[in-house]
Every structure is written in C-alpha cells, then in structure tokens.
CSV table of C-alpha atoms in Angstrom, one decimal:
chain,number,residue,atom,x,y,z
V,27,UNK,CA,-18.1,-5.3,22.2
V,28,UNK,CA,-17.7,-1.6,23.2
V,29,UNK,CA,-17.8,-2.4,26.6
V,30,UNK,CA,-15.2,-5.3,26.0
V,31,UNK,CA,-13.2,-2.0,24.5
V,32,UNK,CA,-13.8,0.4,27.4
V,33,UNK,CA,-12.6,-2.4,29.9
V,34,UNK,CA,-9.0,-2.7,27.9
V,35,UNK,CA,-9.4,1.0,27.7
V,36,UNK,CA,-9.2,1.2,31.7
V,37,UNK,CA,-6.5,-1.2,32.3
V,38,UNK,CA,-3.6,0.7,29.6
V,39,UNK,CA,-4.7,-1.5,26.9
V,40,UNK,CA,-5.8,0.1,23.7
V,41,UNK,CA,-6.5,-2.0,20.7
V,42,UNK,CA,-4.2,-2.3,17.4
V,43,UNK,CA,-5.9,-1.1,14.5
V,44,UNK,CA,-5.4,-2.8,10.8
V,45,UNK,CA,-6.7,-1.2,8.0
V,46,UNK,CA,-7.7,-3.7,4.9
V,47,UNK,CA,-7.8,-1.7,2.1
V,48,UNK,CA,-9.7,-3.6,-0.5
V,49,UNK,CA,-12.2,-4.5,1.9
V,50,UNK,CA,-12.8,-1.0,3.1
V,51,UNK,CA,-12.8,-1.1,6.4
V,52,UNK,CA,-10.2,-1.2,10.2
V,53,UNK,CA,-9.9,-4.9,12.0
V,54,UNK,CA,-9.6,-3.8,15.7
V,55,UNK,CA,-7.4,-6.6,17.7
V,56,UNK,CA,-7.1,-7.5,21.6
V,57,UNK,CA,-3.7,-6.9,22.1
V,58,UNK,CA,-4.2,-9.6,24.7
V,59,UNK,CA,-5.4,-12.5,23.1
V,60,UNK,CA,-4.1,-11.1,19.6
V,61,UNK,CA,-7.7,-11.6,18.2
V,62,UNK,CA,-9.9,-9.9,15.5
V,63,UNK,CA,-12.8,-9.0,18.0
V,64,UNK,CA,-14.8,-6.7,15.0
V,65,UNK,CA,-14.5,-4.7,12.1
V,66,UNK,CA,-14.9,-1.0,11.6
V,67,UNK,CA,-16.8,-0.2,8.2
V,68,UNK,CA,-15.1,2.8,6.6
V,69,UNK,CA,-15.4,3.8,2.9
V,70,UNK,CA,-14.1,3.0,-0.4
V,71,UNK,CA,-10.2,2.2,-0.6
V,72,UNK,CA,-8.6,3.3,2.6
V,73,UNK,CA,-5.0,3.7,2.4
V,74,UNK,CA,-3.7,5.0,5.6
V,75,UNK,CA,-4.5,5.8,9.2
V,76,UNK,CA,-2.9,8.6,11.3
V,77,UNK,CA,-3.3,8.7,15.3
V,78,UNK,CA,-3.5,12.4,15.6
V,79,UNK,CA,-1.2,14.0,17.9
V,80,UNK,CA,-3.2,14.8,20.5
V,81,UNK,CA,-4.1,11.4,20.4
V,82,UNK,CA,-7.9,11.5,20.8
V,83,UNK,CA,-8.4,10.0,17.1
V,84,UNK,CA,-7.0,7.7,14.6
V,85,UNK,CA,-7.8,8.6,11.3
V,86,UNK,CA,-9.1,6.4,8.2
V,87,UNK,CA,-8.4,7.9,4.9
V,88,UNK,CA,-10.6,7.4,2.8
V,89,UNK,CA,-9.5,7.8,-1.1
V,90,UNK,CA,-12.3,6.6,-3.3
V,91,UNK,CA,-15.1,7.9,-0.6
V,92,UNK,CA,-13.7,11.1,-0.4
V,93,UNK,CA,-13.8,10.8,3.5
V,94,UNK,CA,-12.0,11.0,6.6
V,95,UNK,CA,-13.4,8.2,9.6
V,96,UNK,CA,-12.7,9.0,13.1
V,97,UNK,CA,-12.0,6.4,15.5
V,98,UNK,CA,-11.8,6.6,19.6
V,99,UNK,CA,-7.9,4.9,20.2
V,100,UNK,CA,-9.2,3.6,23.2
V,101,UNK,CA,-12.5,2.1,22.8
V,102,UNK,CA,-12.9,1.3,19.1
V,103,UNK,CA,-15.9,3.6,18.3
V,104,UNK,CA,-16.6,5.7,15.5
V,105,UNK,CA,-16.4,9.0,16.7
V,106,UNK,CA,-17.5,10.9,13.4
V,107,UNK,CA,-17.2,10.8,9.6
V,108,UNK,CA,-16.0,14.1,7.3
V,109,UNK,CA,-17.2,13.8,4.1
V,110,UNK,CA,-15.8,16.7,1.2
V,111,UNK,CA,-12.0,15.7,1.5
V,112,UNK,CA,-11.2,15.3,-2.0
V,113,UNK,CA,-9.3,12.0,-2.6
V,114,UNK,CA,-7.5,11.8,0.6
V,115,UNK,CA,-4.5,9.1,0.4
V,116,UNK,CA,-1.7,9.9,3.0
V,117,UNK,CA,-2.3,12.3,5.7
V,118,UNK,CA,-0.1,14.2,8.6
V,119,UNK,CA,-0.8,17.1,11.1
V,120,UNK,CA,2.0,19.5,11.4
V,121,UNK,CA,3.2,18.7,14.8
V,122,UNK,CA,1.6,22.4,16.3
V,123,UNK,CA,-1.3,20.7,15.0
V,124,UNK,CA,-2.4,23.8,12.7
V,125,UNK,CA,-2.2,22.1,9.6
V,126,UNK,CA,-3.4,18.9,8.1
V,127,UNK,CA,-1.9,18.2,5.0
V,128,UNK,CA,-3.1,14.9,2.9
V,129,UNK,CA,-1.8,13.6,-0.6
V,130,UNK,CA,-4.2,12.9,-3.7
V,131,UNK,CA,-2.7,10.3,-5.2
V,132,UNK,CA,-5.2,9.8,-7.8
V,133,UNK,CA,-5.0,13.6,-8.6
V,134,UNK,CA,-1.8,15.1,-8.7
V,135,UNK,CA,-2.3,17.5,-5.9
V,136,UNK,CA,-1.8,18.1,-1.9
V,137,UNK,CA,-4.3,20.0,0.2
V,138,UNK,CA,-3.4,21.8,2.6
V,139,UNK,CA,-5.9,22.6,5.7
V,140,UNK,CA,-6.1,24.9,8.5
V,141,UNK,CA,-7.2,22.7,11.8
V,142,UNK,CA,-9.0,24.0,14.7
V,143,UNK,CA,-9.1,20.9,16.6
V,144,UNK,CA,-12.4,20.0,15.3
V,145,UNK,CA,-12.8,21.1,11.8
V,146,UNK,CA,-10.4,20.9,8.4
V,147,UNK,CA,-11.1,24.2,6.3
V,148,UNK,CA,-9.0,24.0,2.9
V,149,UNK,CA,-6.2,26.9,2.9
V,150,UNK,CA,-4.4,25.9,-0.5
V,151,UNK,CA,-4.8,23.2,-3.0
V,152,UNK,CA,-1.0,22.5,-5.0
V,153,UNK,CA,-0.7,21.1,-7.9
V,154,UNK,CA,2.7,19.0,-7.3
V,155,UNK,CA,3.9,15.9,-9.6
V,156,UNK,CA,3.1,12.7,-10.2
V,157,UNK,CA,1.0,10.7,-7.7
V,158,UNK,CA,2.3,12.6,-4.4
V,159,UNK,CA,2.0,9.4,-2.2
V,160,UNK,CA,4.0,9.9,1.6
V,161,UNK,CA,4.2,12.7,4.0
V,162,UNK,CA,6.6,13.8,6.3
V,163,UNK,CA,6.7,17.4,8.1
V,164,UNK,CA,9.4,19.0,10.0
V,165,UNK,CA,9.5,19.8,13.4
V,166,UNK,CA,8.5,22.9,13.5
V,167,UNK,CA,5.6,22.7,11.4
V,168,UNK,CA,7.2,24.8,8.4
V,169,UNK,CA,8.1,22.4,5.5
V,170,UNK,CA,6.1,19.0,3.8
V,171,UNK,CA,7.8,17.1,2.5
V,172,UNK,CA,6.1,15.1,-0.2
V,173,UNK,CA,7.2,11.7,-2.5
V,174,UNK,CA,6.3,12.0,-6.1
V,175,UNK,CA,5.7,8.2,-7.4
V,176,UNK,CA,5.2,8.3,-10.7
V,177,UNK,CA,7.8,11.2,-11.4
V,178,UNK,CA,10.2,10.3,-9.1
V,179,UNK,CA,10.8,13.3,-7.0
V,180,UNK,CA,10.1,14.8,-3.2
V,181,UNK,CA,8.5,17.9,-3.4
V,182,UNK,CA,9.1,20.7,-0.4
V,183,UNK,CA,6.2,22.8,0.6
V,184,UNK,CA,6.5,26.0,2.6
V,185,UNK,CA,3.3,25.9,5.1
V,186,UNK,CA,2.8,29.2,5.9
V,187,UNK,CA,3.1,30.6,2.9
V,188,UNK,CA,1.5,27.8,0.7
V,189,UNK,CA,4.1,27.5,-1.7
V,190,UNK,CA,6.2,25.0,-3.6
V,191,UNK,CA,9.9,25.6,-2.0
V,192,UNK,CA,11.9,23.1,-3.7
V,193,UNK,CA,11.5,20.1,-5.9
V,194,UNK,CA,14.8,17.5,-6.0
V,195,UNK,CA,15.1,15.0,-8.5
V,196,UNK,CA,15.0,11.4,-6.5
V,197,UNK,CA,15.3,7.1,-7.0
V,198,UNK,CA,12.5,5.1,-8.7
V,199,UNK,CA,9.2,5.0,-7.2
V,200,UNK,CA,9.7,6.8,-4.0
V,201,UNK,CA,7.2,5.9,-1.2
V,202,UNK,CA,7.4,7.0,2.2
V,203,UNK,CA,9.5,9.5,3.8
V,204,UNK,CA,10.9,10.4,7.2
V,205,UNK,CA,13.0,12.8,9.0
V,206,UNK,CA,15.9,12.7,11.3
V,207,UNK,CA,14.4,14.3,14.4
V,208,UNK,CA,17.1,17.1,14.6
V,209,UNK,CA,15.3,18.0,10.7
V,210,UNK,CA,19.0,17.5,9.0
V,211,UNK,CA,18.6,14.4,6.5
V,212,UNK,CA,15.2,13.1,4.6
V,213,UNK,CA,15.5,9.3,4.2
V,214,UNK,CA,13.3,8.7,1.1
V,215,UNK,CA,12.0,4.8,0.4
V,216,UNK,CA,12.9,3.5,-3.3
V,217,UNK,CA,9.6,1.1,-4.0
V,218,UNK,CA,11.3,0.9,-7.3
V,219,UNK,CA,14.6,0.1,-6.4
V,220,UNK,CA,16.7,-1.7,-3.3
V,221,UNK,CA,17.3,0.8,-0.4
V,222,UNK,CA,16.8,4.4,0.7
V,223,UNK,CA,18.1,7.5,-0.4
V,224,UNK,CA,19.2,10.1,2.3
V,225,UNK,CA,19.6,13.9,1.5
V,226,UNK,CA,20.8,16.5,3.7
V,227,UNK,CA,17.7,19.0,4.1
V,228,UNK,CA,19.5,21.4,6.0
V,229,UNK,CA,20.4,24.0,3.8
V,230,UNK,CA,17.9,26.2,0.8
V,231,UNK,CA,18.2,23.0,-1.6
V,232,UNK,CA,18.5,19.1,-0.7
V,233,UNK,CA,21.9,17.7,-1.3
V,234,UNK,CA,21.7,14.3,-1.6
V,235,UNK,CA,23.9,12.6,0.8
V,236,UNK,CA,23.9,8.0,0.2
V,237,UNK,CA,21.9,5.2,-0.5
V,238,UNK,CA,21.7,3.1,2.0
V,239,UNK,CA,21.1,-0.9,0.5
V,240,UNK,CA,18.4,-2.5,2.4
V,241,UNK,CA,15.9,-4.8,-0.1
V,242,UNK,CA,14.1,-4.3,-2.7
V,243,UNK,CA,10.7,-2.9,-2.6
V,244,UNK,CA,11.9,0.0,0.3
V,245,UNK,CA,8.9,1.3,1.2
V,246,UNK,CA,7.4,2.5,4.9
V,247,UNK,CA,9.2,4.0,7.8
V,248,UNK,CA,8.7,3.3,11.4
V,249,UNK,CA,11.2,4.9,13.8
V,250,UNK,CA,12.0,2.4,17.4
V,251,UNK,CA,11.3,6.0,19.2
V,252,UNK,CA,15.1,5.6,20.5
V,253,UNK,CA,15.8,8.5,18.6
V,254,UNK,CA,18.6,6.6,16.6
V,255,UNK,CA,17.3,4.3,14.7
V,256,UNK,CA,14.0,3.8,12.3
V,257,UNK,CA,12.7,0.8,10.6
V,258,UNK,CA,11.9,0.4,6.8
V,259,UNK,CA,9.9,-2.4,5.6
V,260,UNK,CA,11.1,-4.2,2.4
V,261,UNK,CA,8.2,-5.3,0.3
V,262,UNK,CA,9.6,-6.7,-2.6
V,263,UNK,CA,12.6,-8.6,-0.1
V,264,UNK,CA,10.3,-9.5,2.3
V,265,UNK,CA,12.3,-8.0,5.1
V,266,UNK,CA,12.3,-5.0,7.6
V,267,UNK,CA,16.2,-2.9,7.5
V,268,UNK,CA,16.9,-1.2,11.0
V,269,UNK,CA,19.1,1.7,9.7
V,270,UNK,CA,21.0,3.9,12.6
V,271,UNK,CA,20.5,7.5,11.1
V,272,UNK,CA,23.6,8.9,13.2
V,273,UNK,CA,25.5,6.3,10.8
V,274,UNK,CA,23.5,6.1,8.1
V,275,UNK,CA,23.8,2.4,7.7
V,276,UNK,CA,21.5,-0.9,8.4
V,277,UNK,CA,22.2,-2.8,11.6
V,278,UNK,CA,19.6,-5.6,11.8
V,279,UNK,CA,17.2,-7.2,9.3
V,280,UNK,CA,14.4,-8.6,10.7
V,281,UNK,CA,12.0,-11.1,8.4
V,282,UNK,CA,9.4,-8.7,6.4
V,283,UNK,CA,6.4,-12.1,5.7
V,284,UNK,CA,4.6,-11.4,2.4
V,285,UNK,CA,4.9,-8.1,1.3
V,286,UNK,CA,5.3,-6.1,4.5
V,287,UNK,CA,3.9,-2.5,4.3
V,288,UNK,CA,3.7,0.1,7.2
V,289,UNK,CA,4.2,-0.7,10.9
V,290,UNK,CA,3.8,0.1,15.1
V,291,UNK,CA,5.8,-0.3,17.3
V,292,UNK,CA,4.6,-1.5,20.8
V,293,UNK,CA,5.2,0.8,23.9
V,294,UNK,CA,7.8,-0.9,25.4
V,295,UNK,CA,9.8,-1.3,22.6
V,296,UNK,CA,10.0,-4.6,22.2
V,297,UNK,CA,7.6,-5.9,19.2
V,298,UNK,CA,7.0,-4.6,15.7
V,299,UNK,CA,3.4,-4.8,14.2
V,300,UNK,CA,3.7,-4.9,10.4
V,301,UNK,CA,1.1,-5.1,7.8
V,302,UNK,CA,1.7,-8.4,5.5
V,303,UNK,CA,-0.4,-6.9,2.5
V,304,UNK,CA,0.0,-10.2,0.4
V,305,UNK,CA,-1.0,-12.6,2.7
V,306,UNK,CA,-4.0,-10.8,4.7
V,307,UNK,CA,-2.0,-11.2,8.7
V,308,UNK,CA,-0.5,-8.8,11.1
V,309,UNK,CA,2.6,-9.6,11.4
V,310,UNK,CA,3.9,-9.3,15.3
V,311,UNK,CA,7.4,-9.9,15.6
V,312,UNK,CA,10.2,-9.9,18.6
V,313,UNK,CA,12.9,-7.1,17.9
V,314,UNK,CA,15.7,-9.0,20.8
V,315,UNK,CA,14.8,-12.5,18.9
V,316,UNK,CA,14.4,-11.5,15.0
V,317,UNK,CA,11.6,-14.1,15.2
V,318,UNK,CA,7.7,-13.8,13.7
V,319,UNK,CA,5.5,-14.4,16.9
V,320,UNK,CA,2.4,-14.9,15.6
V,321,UNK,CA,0.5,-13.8,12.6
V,322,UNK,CA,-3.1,-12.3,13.2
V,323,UNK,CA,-5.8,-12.6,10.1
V,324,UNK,CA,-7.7,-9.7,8.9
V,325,UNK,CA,-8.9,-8.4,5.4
V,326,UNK,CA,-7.5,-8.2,2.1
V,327,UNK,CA,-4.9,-6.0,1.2
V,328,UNK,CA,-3.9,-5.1,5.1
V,329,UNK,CA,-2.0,-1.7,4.8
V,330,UNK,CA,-2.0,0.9,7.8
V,331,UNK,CA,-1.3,-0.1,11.1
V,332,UNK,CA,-1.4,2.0,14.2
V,333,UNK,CA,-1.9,1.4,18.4
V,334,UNK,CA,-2.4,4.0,21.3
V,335,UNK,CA,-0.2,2.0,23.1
V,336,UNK,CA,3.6,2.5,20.9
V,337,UNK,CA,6.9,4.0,20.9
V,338,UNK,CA,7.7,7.5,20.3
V,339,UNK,CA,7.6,8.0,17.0
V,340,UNK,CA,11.1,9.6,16.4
C-alpha cells in the first residue's frame, strides 16, 4: 500500500485524511477512486489534525494518549510519534512556525511550545477558562486566540511574552475560531446557538461587531482561500453557511449531511470535504452545484479532515 501512496504521491495526488475519533485512528482515501485504501492507528481520542505549514506532516492529536502522530501528506506513512504532550485537543503553529500552541480541553489550560522544526519544548503552560477548545493565531505570529466552551469566552494570548492579553465575554458554546486575513475581525462559532459572532480585534480590547445567522450548531471554519469568503459548518442544521467577511453576511448554504464538523477544501477550489460525524462518511460536495457527490465510509465519530492537495487557507 505505501507504494500504492508513493505512486499518487508522484503524479500531484496526495491522499485525504479522516480522522475517526472514537475509533482512534486516520482513514487515508484515493482521491481518485474516493476509496478507504487503510487505516492509520493513532492513540486514544483524536480530535484534530493540523498539516503543518511547511507542509511535511499532518498532525494527529492525540487527547486521551497524551501524544502527537506524525504522518507523511504524500505517502501515508507514520513518520514518528511524540509522546509527553499533555492532553493535546486542538493544535496550531504560529505561522513563523516558532510556536506550537495546542488546547487541553480536558484541563483547563494551553501550552505553549517553542518549535525547532523537529522538536516541541514547553515555554509556558496557562491556565485559561473553561474547556479552551479552537485556535486561531494572527498573522504575525503574536496573539492566540482561544474559545472557552464551557465559560463562554475567547481568550487572547500574547506569544512572546506568554501572557493572558485579554479575555472578552462571548455566545454559548463557542467552538472554532478564525481570522480575517488582514487580522481585523475574529469570527467566533456559537455550537450553542444559531450563527457566528464577529468582533473587531483591531484595537487593545475586542469590540464585538454582529452576529451573523447561519444554523444552529455553528461550529468549524474553512476559508475557500479566495481571501473573501470562509465556510462554517452547521452541525445542529445540518448545513455549511458561506459568509463573505468583507460583508459580513451569508451568501450560499450548501447541505451540511449528519452533523457536519470540520472541512478541506480541494485545490482547485471546486469541492468541499466535510466530516459527517453522525453518520461515519466524508462528505464530498460540488461548491458551483450545492449538490452531495458522494459520501465515503470511514470510522465512528469522523472529525478532522485535511489533504496536501487544498486551497489556501485564508
């Protein structure tokens, strides 16, 4: 099978990985034939993957196992485990790639580690709120911003100097975050609630700006890589809102089947690969048509999805 991998490898086509988080492990598809060819074991409840941005790795998080998998993009293969990250649930890089910061949802803290390329040394622990459970930092590699779930708040961390910065008062249940790529607004996911809250970022506190109705159950961002609009699936609704952020507004739904989580986009823009956590399928769906193509199986509880081959992802 790794040979079947090094071949797509060479002619531009890198698998899509799904992570199944109650089975513990990454379903690696043929973008091709749009079928499971094997499964990556990884450890105990896996929550999120993260393609680093040198894009030599996508990273498993492990929560339960208190690990971090690393997988080749290309050719499917486990590249190396690091055990001794304590409860790592949602993970970034800054984008200068000196920091790796990851959530512990189970226990109340982020980590934040200095990166060399090759190994994470722990600069700071911080104890935050509530379940910190998304990620977001800006791009210059000086803020975090991080969703409180249980308290209902996004936290702002100052990366060089380790500190909390600001903590703002938001909607129920806030999931995933994501910034406008000019670092002005925050668009924060209600889980809790129908839409998403946007907040202007740009001066010493957040100033919250709308609420933008999409479904209920907002929850993961995907930008198209237009730098315009971004995706944010609906898991409660079972749809997927395209909001413009110059506007602020939602200008397409697209269908979200059973409980759609986070998503890919393909390279050439034309297809979104969601996670349809209720009903164990990758969801591959035309963005000209609105229309489900085809739905993959994989493991229980599908949650993280992620390709070499995708759209910018601003």
């Amino acid at each position: 099978m790794a040979c079947s991998f090094q071949a797509m490898a060479s002619k531009g086509q890198a698998p899509v990985f799904v992570l199944n988080s109650l089975d513990g492990n990454v379903s690696v598809i043929d973008p091709v034939t749009w079928k499971e060819k094997k499964r990556i074991p990884t450890g105990k409840e896996p929550h999120h993957l993260y393609l680093t941005p040198d894009e030599k790795s996508v990273i498993v998080a492990n929560a339960m196992s208190d690990s971090l998998t690393f997988i080749d993009p290309r050719t499917a293969q486990v590249q190396r485990t690091v055990t001794g990250i304590l409860d790592p649930y949602h993970l970034r890089f800054s984008p200068d790639m000196k920091w790796l910061v990851i959530a512990a949802n189970r226990l109340n803290h982020v980590d934040i580690y200095r990166w060399d390329g090759q190994t994470a040394t722990l600069a700071k622990r911080i104890s935050t709120g509530k379940t910190p459970s998304h990620l977001w930092i800006d791009s210059k590699s000086q803020v975090a911003w991080v969703s409180m779930q249980d308290s209902d708040e996004v936290v702002a961390i100052d990366l060089d100097k380790q500190t909390l910065k600001s903590r703002t008062a938001v909607g129920a249940m806030p999931a995933d975050v994501f910034g406008t790529p000019d670092d002005k607004f925050l668009l924060v996911g209600l889980t809790g609630d129908d839409g998403v809250e946007v907040y202007d970022i740009s001066g010493k506190q957040p100033q919250w700006v709308k609420k933008i109705p999409t479904g209920k159950g907002a929850h993961a961002f995907r930008a198209l890589g237009d730098q315009r609009h971004v995706l944010v699936s609906n898991r409660v609704s079972n749809t997927i809102s395209q909001i413009d952020y110059q506007r602020m507004d939602v200008v397409m739904q697209f269908p979200g089947p059973s409980g759609p989580d986070c998503m890919d986009i393909t390279a050439d823009g034309k297809t979104i690969l969601v996670a349809s956590r209720w009903a164990r399928k990758l969801s591959v769906i035309d963005i000209a048509t609105g229309k489900v193509l085809r739905q993959v199986p994989v493991g229980k509880s599908p949650h993280g999805v992620w390709t070499l081959d995708h759209a910018p992802r601003q």
